[in-house]
Coordinates of C-alpha atoms and ligand atoms in Angstrom, one line a residue:
M59 CA 102.5 111.2 98.2
T60 CA 99.2 109.5 99.0
Y61 CA 96.8 111.1 101.4
I62 CA 94.4 109.2 103.5
D63 CA 90.8 109.4 102.4
Y64 CA 89.6 110.5 105.9
D65 CA 86.3 111.7 107.3
D66 CA 86.8 112.2 111.1
N67 CA 83.7 111.2 113.1
G68 CA 85.2 112.5 116.4
L69 CA 85.6 109.1 118.1
F70 CA 89.1 109.9 119.2
D71 CA 90.0 113.1 121.0
S72 CA 93.2 115.1 121.4
G73 CA 94.8 115.4 124.9
H74 CA 95.9 111.7 125.2
V75 CA 99.2 110.8 126.8
A76 CA 101.2 109.0 124.1
C77 CA 104.8 110.0 123.7
A78 CA 105.2 112.9 121.2
G79 CA 105.6 111.5 117.7
C80 CA 104.1 108.1 118.5
S81 CA 102.1 106.6 115.6
E82 CA 99.8 104.6 117.8
P83 CA 97.3 107.4 118.3
L84 CA 97.3 108.1 114.6
S85 CA 96.5 104.5 113.9
M86 CA 93.8 104.4 116.7
R87 CA 92.1 107.5 115.2
V88 CA 91.8 105.8 111.8
I89 CA 90.7 102.5 113.3
L90 CA 88.0 104.1 115.5
N91 CA 86.8 106.1 112.5
A92 CA 86.4 102.8 110.5
I93 CA 84.8 100.9 113.3
G94 CA 82.2 103.6 114.0
N95 CA 80.2 104.4 117.2
D96 CA 78.1 101.2 117.5
A97 CA 81.1 99.6 119.2
I98 CA 82.4 98.5 122.6
G99 CA 86.2 98.2 123.2
V100 CA 88.3 96.1 125.5
V101 CA 91.8 97.4 126.3
A102 CA 94.6 95.6 128.1
P103 CA 97.3 97.2 130.2
S104 CA 99.6 98.7 127.5
C105 CA 100.4 102.0 125.9
S106 CA 96.9 101.7 124.3
A107 CA 95.3 101.8 127.8
M108 CA 97.3 104.9 128.6
I109 CA 96.4 106.6 125.3
C110 CA 92.7 105.7 125.7
G111 CA 92.7 106.9 129.3
G112 CA 90.0 106.2 131.9
H113 CA 86.4 107.4 132.2
P114 CA 85.4 110.3 132.3
I115 CA 88.4 111.8 130.6
S116 CA 88.9 109.0 128.0
S117 CA 90.1 110.1 124.6
V118 CA 88.0 107.3 123.0
K119 CA 84.3 108.1 122.6
V120 CA 83.0 104.6 122.7
P121 CA 82.7 102.5 125.9
M122 CA 86.0 100.9 126.8
L123 CA 86.5 98.1 129.3
H124 CA 90.0 98.1 130.9
T125 CA 90.7 94.5 131.6
T126 CA 93.8 92.4 132.7
L127 CA 96.7 91.7 130.5
E128 CA 95.8 88.0 130.3
S129 CA 92.1 88.4 129.4
A130 CA 91.3 90.8 126.6
A131 CA 90.0 88.2 124.2
A132 CA 88.0 86.4 126.9
S133 CA 86.4 89.7 128.0
A134 CA 85.5 90.7 124.5
S135 CA 84.0 87.2 123.9
G136 CA 81.8 87.7 127.0
I137 CA 80.7 91.2 125.9
K138 CA 79.8 90.0 122.4
R139 CA 77.8 87.0 123.7
A140 CA 75.9 89.3 126.1
L141 CA 75.1 91.7 123.2
I142 CA 73.9 88.8 121.1
A143 CA 71.7 87.6 124.0
R144 CA 70.3 91.2 124.3
G145 CA 69.4 91.3 120.6
K146 CA 72.3 93.5 119.5
P147 CA 74.5 91.2 117.3
D148 CA 75.7 94.0 115.1
T149 CA 77.6 96.0 117.7
T150 CA 81.3 95.6 117.0
V151 CA 83.4 94.4 119.9
F152 CA 87.0 95.1 119.5
C153 CA 90.2 94.7 121.6
F154 CA 93.3 97.0 121.8
V155 CA 96.2 94.9 123.1
G156 CA 100.0 95.2 122.9
D157 CA 102.3 92.5 121.7
G158 CA 103.1 91.5 125.3
G159 CA 99.4 91.0 125.9
T160 CA 99.1 89.1 122.6
Y161 CA 102.2 87.1 121.9
D162 CA 102.9 86.2 125.6
I163 CA 100.5 87.0 128.4
G164 CA 97.1 86.9 126.7
L165 CA 97.9 84.2 124.2
Q166 CA 95.8 81.5 125.8
A167 CA 92.7 83.8 125.9
L168 CA 93.3 84.8 122.3
S169 CA 93.9 81.2 121.2
S170 CA 90.7 79.9 122.8
A171 CA 88.6 82.8 121.4
A172 CA 90.0 82.1 118.0
E173 CA 89.3 78.3 118.4
R174 CA 85.7 79.2 119.3
N175 CA 85.6 81.7 116.4
E176 CA 84.2 84.4 118.6
D177 CA 82.9 87.4 116.7
I178 CA 85.5 89.9 117.8
L179 CA 87.9 92.3 116.1
Y180 CA 91.2 92.0 117.9
V181 CA 93.9 94.7 117.3
C182 CA 97.5 94.1 118.4
F183 CA 99.6 97.2 118.5
D184 CA 103.0 95.6 118.0
N185 CA 105.8 97.8 119.2
E186 CA 107.9 94.7 119.8
G187 CA 108.4 94.9 123.5
Y188 CA 106.8 95.7 126.9
M189 CA 107.1 99.4 126.3
N190 CA 104.6 100.9 128.7
T191 CA 106.7 99.4 131.6
G192 CA 110.0 100.7 130.3
G193 CA 111.0 98.6 127.3
Q194 CA 111.5 95.0 128.2
K195 CA 111.6 92.2 125.6
S196 CA 108.6 90.3 124.6
S197 CA 108.4 87.2 122.3
S198 CA 107.6 89.7 119.5
T199 CA 111.0 91.4 120.0
P200 CA 113.1 90.6 116.9
L201 CA 116.5 88.8 116.8
G202 CA 119.4 91.2 117.7
A203 CA 117.3 94.0 119.2
V204 CA 118.5 95.6 122.4
T205 CA 115.8 96.0 125.1
G206 CA 115.9 96.7 128.8
S207 CA 116.1 92.9 129.5
T208 CA 118.3 92.0 126.4
P209 CA 121.1 94.5 126.8
G210 CA 123.4 92.5 124.4
G211 CA 120.6 92.1 121.8
K212 CA 117.9 89.4 121.7
T213 CA 119.3 86.0 120.9
T214 CA 116.1 84.4 119.6
R215 CA 113.7 85.2 116.7
K216 CA 110.4 87.1 116.9
K217 CA 107.6 84.7 117.4
N218 CA 105.6 84.1 114.3
M219 CA 102.2 85.0 115.7
I220 CA 100.7 85.3 112.2
E221 CA 101.3 81.6 111.5
I222 CA 100.1 80.6 114.9
L223 CA 96.8 82.5 114.2
A224 CA 96.6 81.1 110.7
A225 CA 96.7 77.6 112.2
H226 CA 93.5 78.5 114.0
R227 CA 91.8 78.9 110.6
I228 CA 90.0 82.1 111.7
P229 CA 88.3 84.1 108.9
Y230 CA 90.6 87.1 108.8
I231 CA 94.2 88.0 109.8
A232 CA 96.0 91.0 108.5
T233 CA 99.1 93.1 109.1
A234 CA 98.9 96.9 108.8
S235 CA 101.1 99.9 109.3
P236 CA 100.7 103.6 110.2
S237 CA 102.7 104.3 107.0
H238 CA 99.9 102.9 104.8
L239 CA 96.8 104.4 106.3
N240 CA 94.5 103.8 103.3
D241 CA 95.4 100.1 103.5
L242 CA 94.9 100.1 107.2
R243 CA 91.5 101.7 106.9
A244 CA 90.4 99.3 104.1
K245 CA 91.4 96.4 106.2
F246 CA 89.2 97.6 109.1
D247 CA 86.3 98.2 106.8
K248 CA 86.7 94.7 105.5
A249 CA 87.2 93.1 109.0
K250 CA 84.1 94.8 110.4
A251 CA 81.9 93.1 107.8
I252 CA 83.2 89.6 108.6
R253 CA 81.6 87.4 111.3
G254 CA 84.0 85.5 113.5
T255 CA 87.5 86.2 114.9
K256 CA 89.5 88.9 113.0
V257 CA 93.0 89.8 114.1
L258 CA 95.0 92.8 112.8
I259 CA 98.6 93.3 113.8
I260 CA 99.8 96.8 113.4
L261 CA 103.5 97.7 113.6
I262 CA 104.2 100.6 116.0
P263 CA 107.8 101.9 116.0
C264 CA 108.4 102.9 119.6
I265 CA 110.3 106.1 120.0
P266 CA 112.0 105.4 123.4
G267 CA 111.9 101.6 123.1
W268 CA 113.5 101.4 119.6
G269 CA 115.6 104.6 119.9
V270 CA 113.8 106.3 117.0
A271 CA 113.8 110.1 116.5
D272 CA 110.4 111.6 117.4
N273 CA 109.7 112.6 113.8
A274 CA 110.6 109.3 112.4
A275 CA 107.9 106.8 113.5
V276 CA 106.0 106.7 110.3
R277 CA 109.1 106.7 108.1
T278 CA 110.5 103.8 110.1
A279 CA 107.2 101.9 109.7
R280 CA 107.4 102.5 106.0
K281 CA 111.0 101.3 105.8
A282 CA 109.9 98.1 107.7
V283 CA 107.3 97.4 105.0
E284 CA 109.5 98.3 102.0
A285 CA 112.5 96.3 103.3
G286 CA 110.3 93.2 103.7
V287 CA 110.8 93.2 107.5
F288 CA 107.1 93.8 108.1
P289 CA 105.2 93.1 104.8
L290 CA 101.5 94.0 104.7
F291 CA 99.3 91.0 103.9
E292 CA 96.0 89.3 104.6
I293 CA 95.1 85.7 105.3
E294 CA 91.6 84.5 104.8
D295 CA 90.4 81.3 106.6
G296 CA 94.1 80.6 107.5
V297 CA 95.0 79.6 104.0
R298 CA 94.4 82.3 101.3
Y299 CA 97.3 84.8 101.4
R300 CA 97.3 88.1 99.7
I301 CA 100.3 90.5 99.8
N302 CA 99.3 94.2 99.8
A303 CA 102.8 95.8 100.2
G304 CA 106.3 94.6 100.7
R305 CA 109.8 94.9 99.2
R306 CA 110.2 97.6 96.6
D307 CA 112.9 95.6 94.8
A308 CA 113.6 91.9 94.9
D309 CA 117.0 92.6 96.5
E310 CA 115.9 95.5 98.9
R311 CA 118.2 95.6 101.9
I312 CA 117.3 96.2 105.6
D313 CA 120.2 98.6 106.4
G314 CA 118.1 101.7 106.0
Y315 CA 115.5 100.3 108.3
L316 CA 118.1 99.3 110.9
Q317 CA 119.8 102.7 110.8
E318 CA 116.7 104.5 112.0
Q319 CA 116.9 102.7 115.3
K320 CA 119.4 102.7 118.2
R321 CA 118.3 99.2 119.3
Y322 CA 120.3 97.8 116.4
S323 CA 123.3 100.2 116.5
H324 CA 125.6 97.6 118.2
L325 CA 125.3 95.1 115.3
D326 CA 128.4 94.3 113.3
P327 CA 128.3 93.5 109.6
A328 CA 128.1 89.7 110.2
Q329 CA 125.1 90.2 112.5
I330 CA 123.4 92.5 109.9
A331 CA 124.0 89.9 107.2
Q332 CA 122.4 87.3 109.4
L333 CA 119.3 89.5 109.9
Q334 CA 119.2 90.1 106.2
Q335 CA 119.2 86.4 105.6
E336 CA 116.3 85.9 108.0
V337 CA 114.3 88.6 106.3
D338 CA 115.1 87.2 102.8
G339 CA 113.9 83.8 103.9
Q340 CA 110.7 85.2 105.5
W341 CA 109.9 87.2 102.4
A342 CA 110.5 84.2 100.1
R343 CA 108.2 82.0 102.3
L344 CA 105.4 84.7 102.2
Q345 CA 105.6 85.0 98.5
Q346 CA 105.4 81.3 98.1
R347 CA 102.3 81.1 100.3
A348 CA 100.7 84.0 98.4
A349 CA 101.4 82.5 95.0
P350 CA 98.5 81.0 93.1
V351 CA 98.7 77.2 93.5
E352 CA 99.3 75.4 90.2
P353 CA 97.6 72.0 90.1
T354 CA 100.1 69.2 90.1
L355 CA 97.8 66.7 88.4
P356 CA 96.3 67.0 84.9
Ligands
LIG1285 C1 100.1 89.6 134.4 C2 100.7 90.9 134.3 N1 102.0 91.1 134.3 C3 102.6 92.3 134.2 C4 101.8 93.4 134.2 C5 102.4 94.8 134.1 N2 102.3 95.4 132.8 C6 101.4 96.4 132.6 S1 101.5 97.0 131.0 C7 102.7 95.9 130.6 C8 103.4 96.0 129.3 C9 102.6 95.4 128.3 O1 103.3 95.3 127.1 P1 102.6 95.2 125.7 O2 101.4 94.3 125.8 O3 103.5 94.9 124.6 O4 102.0 96.7 125.5 P2 102.9 98.1 125.3 O5 103.1 98.6 126.7 O6 104.2 97.7 124.7 O7 102.0 98.9 124.5 C10 103.1 95.1 131.7 C11 104.2 94.1 131.7 C12 100.4 93.2 134.2 N3 99.6 94.3 134.2 N4 99.9 92.0 134.3
LIG1286 S1 106.3 104.0 124.8 FE1 106.4 103.8 122.5 S2 104.5 102.8 121.8 FE2 104.2 103.6 123.9 S3 103.3 105.7 123.6 FE3 105.6 105.9 123.8 S4 106.4 105.8 121.6 FE4 104.3 105.0 121.6
LIG1287 MG1 104.4 96.2 123.3

């Protein structure tokens, strides 16, 4: 077992309102610890907003602006520019946003901030649905998953947000997981030192939304990484890929990951085989992108 190298600086307090067993507060604690206290956060309506809470009983001990679901990246851009104008360019401005606020409702604000290469650190807590409002599907919900608004299972794929972001050629994009906290911590240390737009997408298994046991969030996140469903990787400048963790074996299967969750319990063997094929293809494409490019000309 690997323990996180962890020095708590008290920027995240107990007493928050996350569901018991949720791994989002755990991730938040590590993130805030890495970002430090010279920081201002922007939080969109989501589970993160509930977990952070409002002033004066916020569980986060740096200033947090609660903004609209559409506008986290725009709000953060404005705060950063104001800080620069006031001679404080080193203060980190970060966003806590869900997948609904990232993949769907706040996408235009994020895309324009990325196109302008605003100096912000954008964190998407990806629980693959609109969970704070009861578990509706978002465009991050994967193929086949049952949500409140896809009772028969979603019929389309999860949007490939990473590739959309990579096309913006921003300096840093990474995936991270509460099952790999040292990796998560290292990615925030790295992102903090980079100027420009940084986006980190963190997988958050949702206890009621995915139908996961309340002691299984971290285990489920680990299985997502090890089955190749949610590999951990980084992209620099939209083109340089590095895989940090993924499939344990070349032919690792997704069944163990699916079995942790009720949202997939309706799937028959043919549907599971289709999902397996999707993950196999996605893993192969990622490996191809991360492979060193051999020159084709002498
Ligand atoms: C424009 C707009 N539509 C709907 C809402 C209602 N709403 C508040 S939180 C939320 C869910 C957001 O989902 P996500 O961003 O994935 O965060 P999660 O709750 O899953 O953490 C919704 C739909 C809103 N605040 N603004
Ligand atoms: S609804 Fe899901 S993501 Fe939100 S706090 Fe509860 S377990 Fe965590
Ligand atoms: Mg969500």
